[in-house]
Every structure is written in structure tokens, then in C-alpha cells.
XYZ file of N, CA, C and O in Angstrom:
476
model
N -1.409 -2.655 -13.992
C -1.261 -1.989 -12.721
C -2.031 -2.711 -11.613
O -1.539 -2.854 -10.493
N -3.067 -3.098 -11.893
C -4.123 -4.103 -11.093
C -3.059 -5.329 -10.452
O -3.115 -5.656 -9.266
N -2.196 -5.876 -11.323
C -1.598 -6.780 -10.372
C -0.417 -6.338 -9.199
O -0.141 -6.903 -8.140
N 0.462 -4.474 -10.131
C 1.245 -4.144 -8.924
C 0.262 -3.955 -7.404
O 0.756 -3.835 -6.283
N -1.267 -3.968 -7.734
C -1.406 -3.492 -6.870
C -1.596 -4.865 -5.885
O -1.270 -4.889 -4.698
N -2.210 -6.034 -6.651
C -1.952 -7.153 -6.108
C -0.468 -7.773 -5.356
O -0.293 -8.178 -4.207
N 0.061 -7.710 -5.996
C 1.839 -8.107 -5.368
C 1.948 -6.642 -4.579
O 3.101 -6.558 -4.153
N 1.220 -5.519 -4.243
C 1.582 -4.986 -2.598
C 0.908 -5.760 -1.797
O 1.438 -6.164 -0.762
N -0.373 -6.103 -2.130
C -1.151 -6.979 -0.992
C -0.507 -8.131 -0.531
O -0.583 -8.584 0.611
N 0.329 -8.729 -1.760
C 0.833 -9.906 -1.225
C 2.109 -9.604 -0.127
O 2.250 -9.965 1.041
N 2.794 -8.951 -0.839
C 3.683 -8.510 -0.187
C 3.646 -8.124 1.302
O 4.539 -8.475 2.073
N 2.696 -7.465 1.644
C 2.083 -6.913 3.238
C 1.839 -8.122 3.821
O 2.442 -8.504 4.824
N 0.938 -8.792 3.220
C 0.578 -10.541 3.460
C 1.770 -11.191 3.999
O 1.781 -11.367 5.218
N 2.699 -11.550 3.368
C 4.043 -12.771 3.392
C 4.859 -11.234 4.352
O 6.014 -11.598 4.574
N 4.701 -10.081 4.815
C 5.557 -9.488 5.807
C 6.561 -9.032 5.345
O 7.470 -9.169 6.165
N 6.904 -8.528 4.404
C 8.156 -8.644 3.314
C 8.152 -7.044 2.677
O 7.660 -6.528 1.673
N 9.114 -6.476 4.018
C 9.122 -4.981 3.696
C 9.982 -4.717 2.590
O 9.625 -3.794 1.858
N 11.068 -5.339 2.296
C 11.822 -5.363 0.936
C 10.957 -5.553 -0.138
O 11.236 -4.811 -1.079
N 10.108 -6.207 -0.308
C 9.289 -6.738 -1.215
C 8.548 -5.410 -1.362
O 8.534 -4.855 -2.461
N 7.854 -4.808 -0.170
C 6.875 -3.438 -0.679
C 7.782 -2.444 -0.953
O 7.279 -1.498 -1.560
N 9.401 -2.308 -0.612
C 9.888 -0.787 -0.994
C 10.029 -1.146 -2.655
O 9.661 -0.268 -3.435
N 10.658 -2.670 -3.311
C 11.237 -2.803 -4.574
C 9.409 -2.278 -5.507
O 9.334 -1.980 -6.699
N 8.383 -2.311 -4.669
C 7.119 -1.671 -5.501
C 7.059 -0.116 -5.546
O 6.040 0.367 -6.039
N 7.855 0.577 -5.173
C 8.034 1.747 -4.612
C 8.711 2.641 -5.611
O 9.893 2.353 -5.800
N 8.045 4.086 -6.584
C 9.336 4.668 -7.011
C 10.157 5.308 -6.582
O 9.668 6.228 -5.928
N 11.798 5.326 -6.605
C 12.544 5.920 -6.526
C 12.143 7.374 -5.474
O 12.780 7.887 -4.554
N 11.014 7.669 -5.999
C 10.938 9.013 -6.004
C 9.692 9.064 -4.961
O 9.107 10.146 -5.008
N 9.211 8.229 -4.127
C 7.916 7.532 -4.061
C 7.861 9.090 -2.567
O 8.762 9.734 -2.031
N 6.201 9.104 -2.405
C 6.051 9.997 -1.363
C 4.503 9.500 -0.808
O 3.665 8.994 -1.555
N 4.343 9.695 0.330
C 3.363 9.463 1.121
C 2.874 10.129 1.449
O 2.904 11.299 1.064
N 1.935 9.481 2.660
C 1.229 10.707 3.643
C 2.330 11.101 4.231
O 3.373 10.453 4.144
N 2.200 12.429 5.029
C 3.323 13.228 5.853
C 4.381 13.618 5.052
O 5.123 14.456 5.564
N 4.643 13.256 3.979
C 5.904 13.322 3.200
C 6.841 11.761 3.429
O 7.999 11.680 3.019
N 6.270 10.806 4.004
C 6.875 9.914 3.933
C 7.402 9.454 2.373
O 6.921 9.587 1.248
N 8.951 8.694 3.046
C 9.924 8.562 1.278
C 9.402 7.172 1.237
O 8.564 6.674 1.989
N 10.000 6.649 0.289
C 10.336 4.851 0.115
C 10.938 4.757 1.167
O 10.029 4.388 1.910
N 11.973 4.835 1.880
C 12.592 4.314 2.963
C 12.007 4.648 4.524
O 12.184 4.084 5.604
N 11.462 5.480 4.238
C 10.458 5.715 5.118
C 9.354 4.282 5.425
O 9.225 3.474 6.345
N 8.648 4.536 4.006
C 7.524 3.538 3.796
C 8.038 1.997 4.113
O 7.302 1.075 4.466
N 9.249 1.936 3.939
C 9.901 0.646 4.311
C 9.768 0.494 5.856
O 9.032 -0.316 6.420
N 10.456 1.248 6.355
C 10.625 1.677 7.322
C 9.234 0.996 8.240
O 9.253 -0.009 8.950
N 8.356 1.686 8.023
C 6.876 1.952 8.365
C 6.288 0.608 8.368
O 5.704 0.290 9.403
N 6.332 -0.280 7.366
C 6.095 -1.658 7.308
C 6.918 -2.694 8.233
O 6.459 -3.541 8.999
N 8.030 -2.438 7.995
C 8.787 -2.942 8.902
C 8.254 -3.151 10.238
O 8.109 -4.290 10.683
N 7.837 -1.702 11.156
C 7.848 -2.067 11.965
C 6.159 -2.413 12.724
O 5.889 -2.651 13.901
N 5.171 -2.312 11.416
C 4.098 -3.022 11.342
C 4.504 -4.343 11.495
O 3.950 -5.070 12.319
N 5.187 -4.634 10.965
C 5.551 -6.202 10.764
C 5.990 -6.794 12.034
O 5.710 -7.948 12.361
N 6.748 -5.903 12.807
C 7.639 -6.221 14.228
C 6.362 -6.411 15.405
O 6.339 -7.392 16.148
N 5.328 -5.337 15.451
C 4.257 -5.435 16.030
C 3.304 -6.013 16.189
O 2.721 -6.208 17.255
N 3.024 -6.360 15.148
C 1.793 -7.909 14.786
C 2.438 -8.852 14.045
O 3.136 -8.749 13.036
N 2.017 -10.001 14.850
C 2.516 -11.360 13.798
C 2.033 -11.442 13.133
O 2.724 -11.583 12.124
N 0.584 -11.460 12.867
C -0.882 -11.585 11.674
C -0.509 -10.294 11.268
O -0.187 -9.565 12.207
N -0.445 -9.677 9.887
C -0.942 -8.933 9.417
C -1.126 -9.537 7.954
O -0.567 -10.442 7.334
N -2.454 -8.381 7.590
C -3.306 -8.831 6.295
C -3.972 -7.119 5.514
O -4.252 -6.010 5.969
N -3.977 -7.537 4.640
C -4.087 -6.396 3.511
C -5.258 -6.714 3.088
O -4.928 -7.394 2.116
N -6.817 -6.731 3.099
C -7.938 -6.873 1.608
C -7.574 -5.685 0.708
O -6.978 -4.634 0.940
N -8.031 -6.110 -0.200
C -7.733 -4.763 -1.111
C -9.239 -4.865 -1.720
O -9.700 -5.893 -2.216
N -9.967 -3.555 -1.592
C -11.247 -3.948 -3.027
C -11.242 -3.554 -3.787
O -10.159 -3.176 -4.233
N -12.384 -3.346 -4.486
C -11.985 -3.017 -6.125
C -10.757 -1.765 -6.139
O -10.456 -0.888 -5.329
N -10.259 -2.144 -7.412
C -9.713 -0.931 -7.465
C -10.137 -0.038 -8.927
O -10.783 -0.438 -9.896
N -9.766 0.763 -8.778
C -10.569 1.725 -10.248
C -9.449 2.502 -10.702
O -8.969 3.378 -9.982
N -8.986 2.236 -11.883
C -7.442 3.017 -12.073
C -7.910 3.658 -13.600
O -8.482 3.080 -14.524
N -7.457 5.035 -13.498
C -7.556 6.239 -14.707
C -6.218 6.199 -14.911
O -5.341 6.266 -14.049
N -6.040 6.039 -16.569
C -4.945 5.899 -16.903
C -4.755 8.029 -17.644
O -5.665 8.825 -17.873
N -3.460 8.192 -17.763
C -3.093 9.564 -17.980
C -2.018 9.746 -18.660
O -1.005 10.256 -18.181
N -2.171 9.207 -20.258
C -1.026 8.850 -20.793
C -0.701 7.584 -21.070
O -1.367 6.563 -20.900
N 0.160 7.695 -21.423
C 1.142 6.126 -21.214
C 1.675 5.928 -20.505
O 1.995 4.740 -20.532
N 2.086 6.475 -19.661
C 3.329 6.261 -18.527
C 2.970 6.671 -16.940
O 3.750 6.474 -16.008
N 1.637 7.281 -16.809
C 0.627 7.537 -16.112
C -0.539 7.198 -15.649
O -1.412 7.029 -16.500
N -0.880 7.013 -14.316
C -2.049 6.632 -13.756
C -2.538 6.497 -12.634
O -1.756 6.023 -11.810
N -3.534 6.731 -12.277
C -4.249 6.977 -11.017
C -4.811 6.030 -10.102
O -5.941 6.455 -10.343
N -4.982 5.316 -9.442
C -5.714 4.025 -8.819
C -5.997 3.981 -7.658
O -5.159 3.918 -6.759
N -7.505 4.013 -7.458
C -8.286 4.463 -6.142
C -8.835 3.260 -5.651
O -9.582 2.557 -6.330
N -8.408 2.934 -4.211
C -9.175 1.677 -3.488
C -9.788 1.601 -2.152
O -10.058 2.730 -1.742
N -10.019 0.902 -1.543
C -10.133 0.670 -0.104
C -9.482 -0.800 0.198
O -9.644 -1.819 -0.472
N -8.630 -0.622 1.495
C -8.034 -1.539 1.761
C -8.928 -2.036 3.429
O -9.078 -1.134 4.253
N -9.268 -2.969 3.654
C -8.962 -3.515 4.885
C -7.898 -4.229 5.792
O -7.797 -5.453 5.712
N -6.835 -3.281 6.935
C -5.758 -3.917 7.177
C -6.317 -4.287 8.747
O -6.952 -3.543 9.494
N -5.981 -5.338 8.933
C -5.674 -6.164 10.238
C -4.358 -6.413 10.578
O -3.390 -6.639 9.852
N -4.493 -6.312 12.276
C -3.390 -6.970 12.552
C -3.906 -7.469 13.641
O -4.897 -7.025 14.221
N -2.784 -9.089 14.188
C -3.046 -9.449 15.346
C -2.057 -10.037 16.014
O -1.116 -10.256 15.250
N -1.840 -10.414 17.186
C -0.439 -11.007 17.669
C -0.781 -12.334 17.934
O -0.403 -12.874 18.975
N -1.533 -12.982 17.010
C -1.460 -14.334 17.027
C -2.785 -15.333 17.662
O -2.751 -16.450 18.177
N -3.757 -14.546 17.421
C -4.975 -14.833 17.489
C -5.760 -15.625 17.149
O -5.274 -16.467 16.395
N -7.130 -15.790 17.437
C -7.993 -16.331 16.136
C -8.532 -15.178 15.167
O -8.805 -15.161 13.966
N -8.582 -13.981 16.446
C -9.597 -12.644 15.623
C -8.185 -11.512 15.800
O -7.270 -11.669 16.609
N -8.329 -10.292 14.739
C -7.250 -9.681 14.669
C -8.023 -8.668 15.764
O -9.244 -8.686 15.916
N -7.071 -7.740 16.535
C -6.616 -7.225 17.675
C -7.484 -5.877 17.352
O -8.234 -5.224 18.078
N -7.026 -5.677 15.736
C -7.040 -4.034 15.411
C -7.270 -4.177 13.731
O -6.511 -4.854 13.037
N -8.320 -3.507 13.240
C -8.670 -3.880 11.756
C -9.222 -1.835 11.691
O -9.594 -1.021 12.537
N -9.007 -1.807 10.427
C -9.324 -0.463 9.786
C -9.789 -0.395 8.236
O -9.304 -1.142 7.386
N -10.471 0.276 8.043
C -10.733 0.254 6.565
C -10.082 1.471 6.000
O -10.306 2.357 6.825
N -9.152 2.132 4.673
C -8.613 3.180 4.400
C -9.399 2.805 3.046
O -9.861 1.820 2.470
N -9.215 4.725 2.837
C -9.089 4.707 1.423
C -8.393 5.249 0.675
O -8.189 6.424 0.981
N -7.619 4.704 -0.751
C -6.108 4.999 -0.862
C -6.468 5.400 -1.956
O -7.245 4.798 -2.699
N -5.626 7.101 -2.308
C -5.671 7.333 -3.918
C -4.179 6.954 -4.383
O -3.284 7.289 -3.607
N -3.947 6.530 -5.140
C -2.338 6.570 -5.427
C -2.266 6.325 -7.211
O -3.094 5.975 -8.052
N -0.657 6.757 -7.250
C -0.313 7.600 -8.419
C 0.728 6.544 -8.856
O 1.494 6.279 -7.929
N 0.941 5.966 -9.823
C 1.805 5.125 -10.755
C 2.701 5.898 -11.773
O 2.619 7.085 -12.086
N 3.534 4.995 -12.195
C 4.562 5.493 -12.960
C 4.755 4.193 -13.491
O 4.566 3.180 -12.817
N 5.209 4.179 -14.942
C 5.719 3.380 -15.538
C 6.739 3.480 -15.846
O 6.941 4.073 -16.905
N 7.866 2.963 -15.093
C 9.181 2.556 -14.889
C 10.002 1.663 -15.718
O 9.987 0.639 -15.036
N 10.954 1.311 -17.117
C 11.231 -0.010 -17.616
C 10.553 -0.946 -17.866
O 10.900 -2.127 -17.883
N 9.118 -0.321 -18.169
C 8.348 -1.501 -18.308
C 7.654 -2.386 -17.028
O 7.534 -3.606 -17.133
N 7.289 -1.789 -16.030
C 6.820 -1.730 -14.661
C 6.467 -1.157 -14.523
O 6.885 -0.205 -15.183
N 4.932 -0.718 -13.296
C 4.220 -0.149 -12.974
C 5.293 0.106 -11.774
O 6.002 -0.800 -11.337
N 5.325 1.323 -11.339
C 5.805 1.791 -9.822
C 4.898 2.628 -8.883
O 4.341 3.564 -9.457
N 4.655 2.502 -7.669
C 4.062 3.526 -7.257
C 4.840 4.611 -6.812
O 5.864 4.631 -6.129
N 4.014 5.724 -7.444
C 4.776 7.128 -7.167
C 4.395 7.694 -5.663
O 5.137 7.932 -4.710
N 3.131 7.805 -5.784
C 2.314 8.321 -4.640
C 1.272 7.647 -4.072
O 0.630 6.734 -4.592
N 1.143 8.064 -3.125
C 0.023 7.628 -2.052
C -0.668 8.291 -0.997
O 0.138 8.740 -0.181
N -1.909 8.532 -0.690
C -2.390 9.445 0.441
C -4.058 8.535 0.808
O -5.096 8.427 0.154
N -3.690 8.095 1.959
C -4.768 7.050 2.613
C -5.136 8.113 3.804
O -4.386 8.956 4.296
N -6.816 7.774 4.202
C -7.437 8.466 5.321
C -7.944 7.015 5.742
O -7.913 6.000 5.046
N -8.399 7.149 6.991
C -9.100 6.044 7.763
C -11.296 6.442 7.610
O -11.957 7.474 7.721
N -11.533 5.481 7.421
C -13.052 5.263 7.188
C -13.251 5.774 8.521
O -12.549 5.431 9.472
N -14.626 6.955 8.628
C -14.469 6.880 9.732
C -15.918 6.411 10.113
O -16.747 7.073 9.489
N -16.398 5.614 10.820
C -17.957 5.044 10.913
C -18.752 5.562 11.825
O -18.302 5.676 12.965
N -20.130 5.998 11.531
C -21.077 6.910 11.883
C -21.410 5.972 13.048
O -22.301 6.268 13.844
């Protein structure tokens, strides 16, 4: 699961909203109730808005729940910039999200990110 979570980072990285929905289950739900096509959606037009965008991901810590189940909690740092040296707009989240094992693939089911908020 550690690497689906790697190939989203990459994916956000190289701009490649097809690339983050095919990580996506079927069934996938977000914050707000956002769907997969939503979440596509949503990247997309991250992508349209900043030329730079970038994903850190840090550790991540994943509880497995089953076999076909699992949990994986991180913090991401996302930037974006329109072509800078320094990005425009950077945030730190922290993401709980929910996996599924799909055909032998990790999928993400769920997701619910808040923004860090600094004292």
C-alpha cells in the first residue's frame, strides 16, 4: 500500500489526473462527499491553475484490517506555483484514508484531509 501511496504522489507530481482517478475505488469518497470523478475533476483543475504542482508525502503509518483492508495516515505537503523559483501557495494536510484491495491492488476507498493549522 506504501507504494499506492507513492504512485499518488507521483501522479500529482507528473499532473496526471487520469493517473490519480485509475488509483481511485470505484466506489471512492472524499471530503464533502466528493466521488472519483469528482476527485478527478478536482485535480484537474489544480493542475489548470498551477504549472508547479508537488505532493511531499511523510511518513505514512498504515493499520492493516484484514486482508482486504486498511487504514493509512499521513501528512502531505502540497505546493503550487505558476512557474516560479518559490511556490505561490504551500499547505501541510493531514490525510486519514481507507484502502481496499481490489484484483490484487491496493485502491483507495476513502479519504478525509484537514489543513495544519499553525499557532
Amino acid at each position: 500500500m506504501r507504494a499506492q501511496v507513492a504512485a499518488l504522489q507521483a501522479a500529482i507530481d507528473a499532473r496526471d489526473a487520469g493517473e490519480v482517478e485509475a488509483l481511485l475505488a470505484a466506489d471512492f469518497v472524499g471530503n464533502d462527499g466528493i466521488d472519483r470523478r469528482g476527485a478527478k475533476q478536482l485535480a484537474a483543475a489544480v493542475f489548470l491553475r498551477h504549472r508547479d504542482v508537488a505532493a511531499k508525502v511523510g511518513p505514512v503509518s498504515v493499520e492493516l484490517r484484514g486482508e482486504t483492508d486498511a487504514i493509512a495516515t499521513f501528512s502531505v505537503l502540497a505546493t503550487g506555483s505558476s512557474g516560479g523559483l518559490l511556490p505561490e501557495q504551500g499547505q501541510v494536510y493531514q490525510f486519514q484514508t481507507g484502502w481496499r484491495l481490489v484484483d490484487g491492488e491496493w485502491k483507495l476507498l476513502n479519504a478525509s484531509w484537514t489543513p495544519n493549522i499553525l499557532p
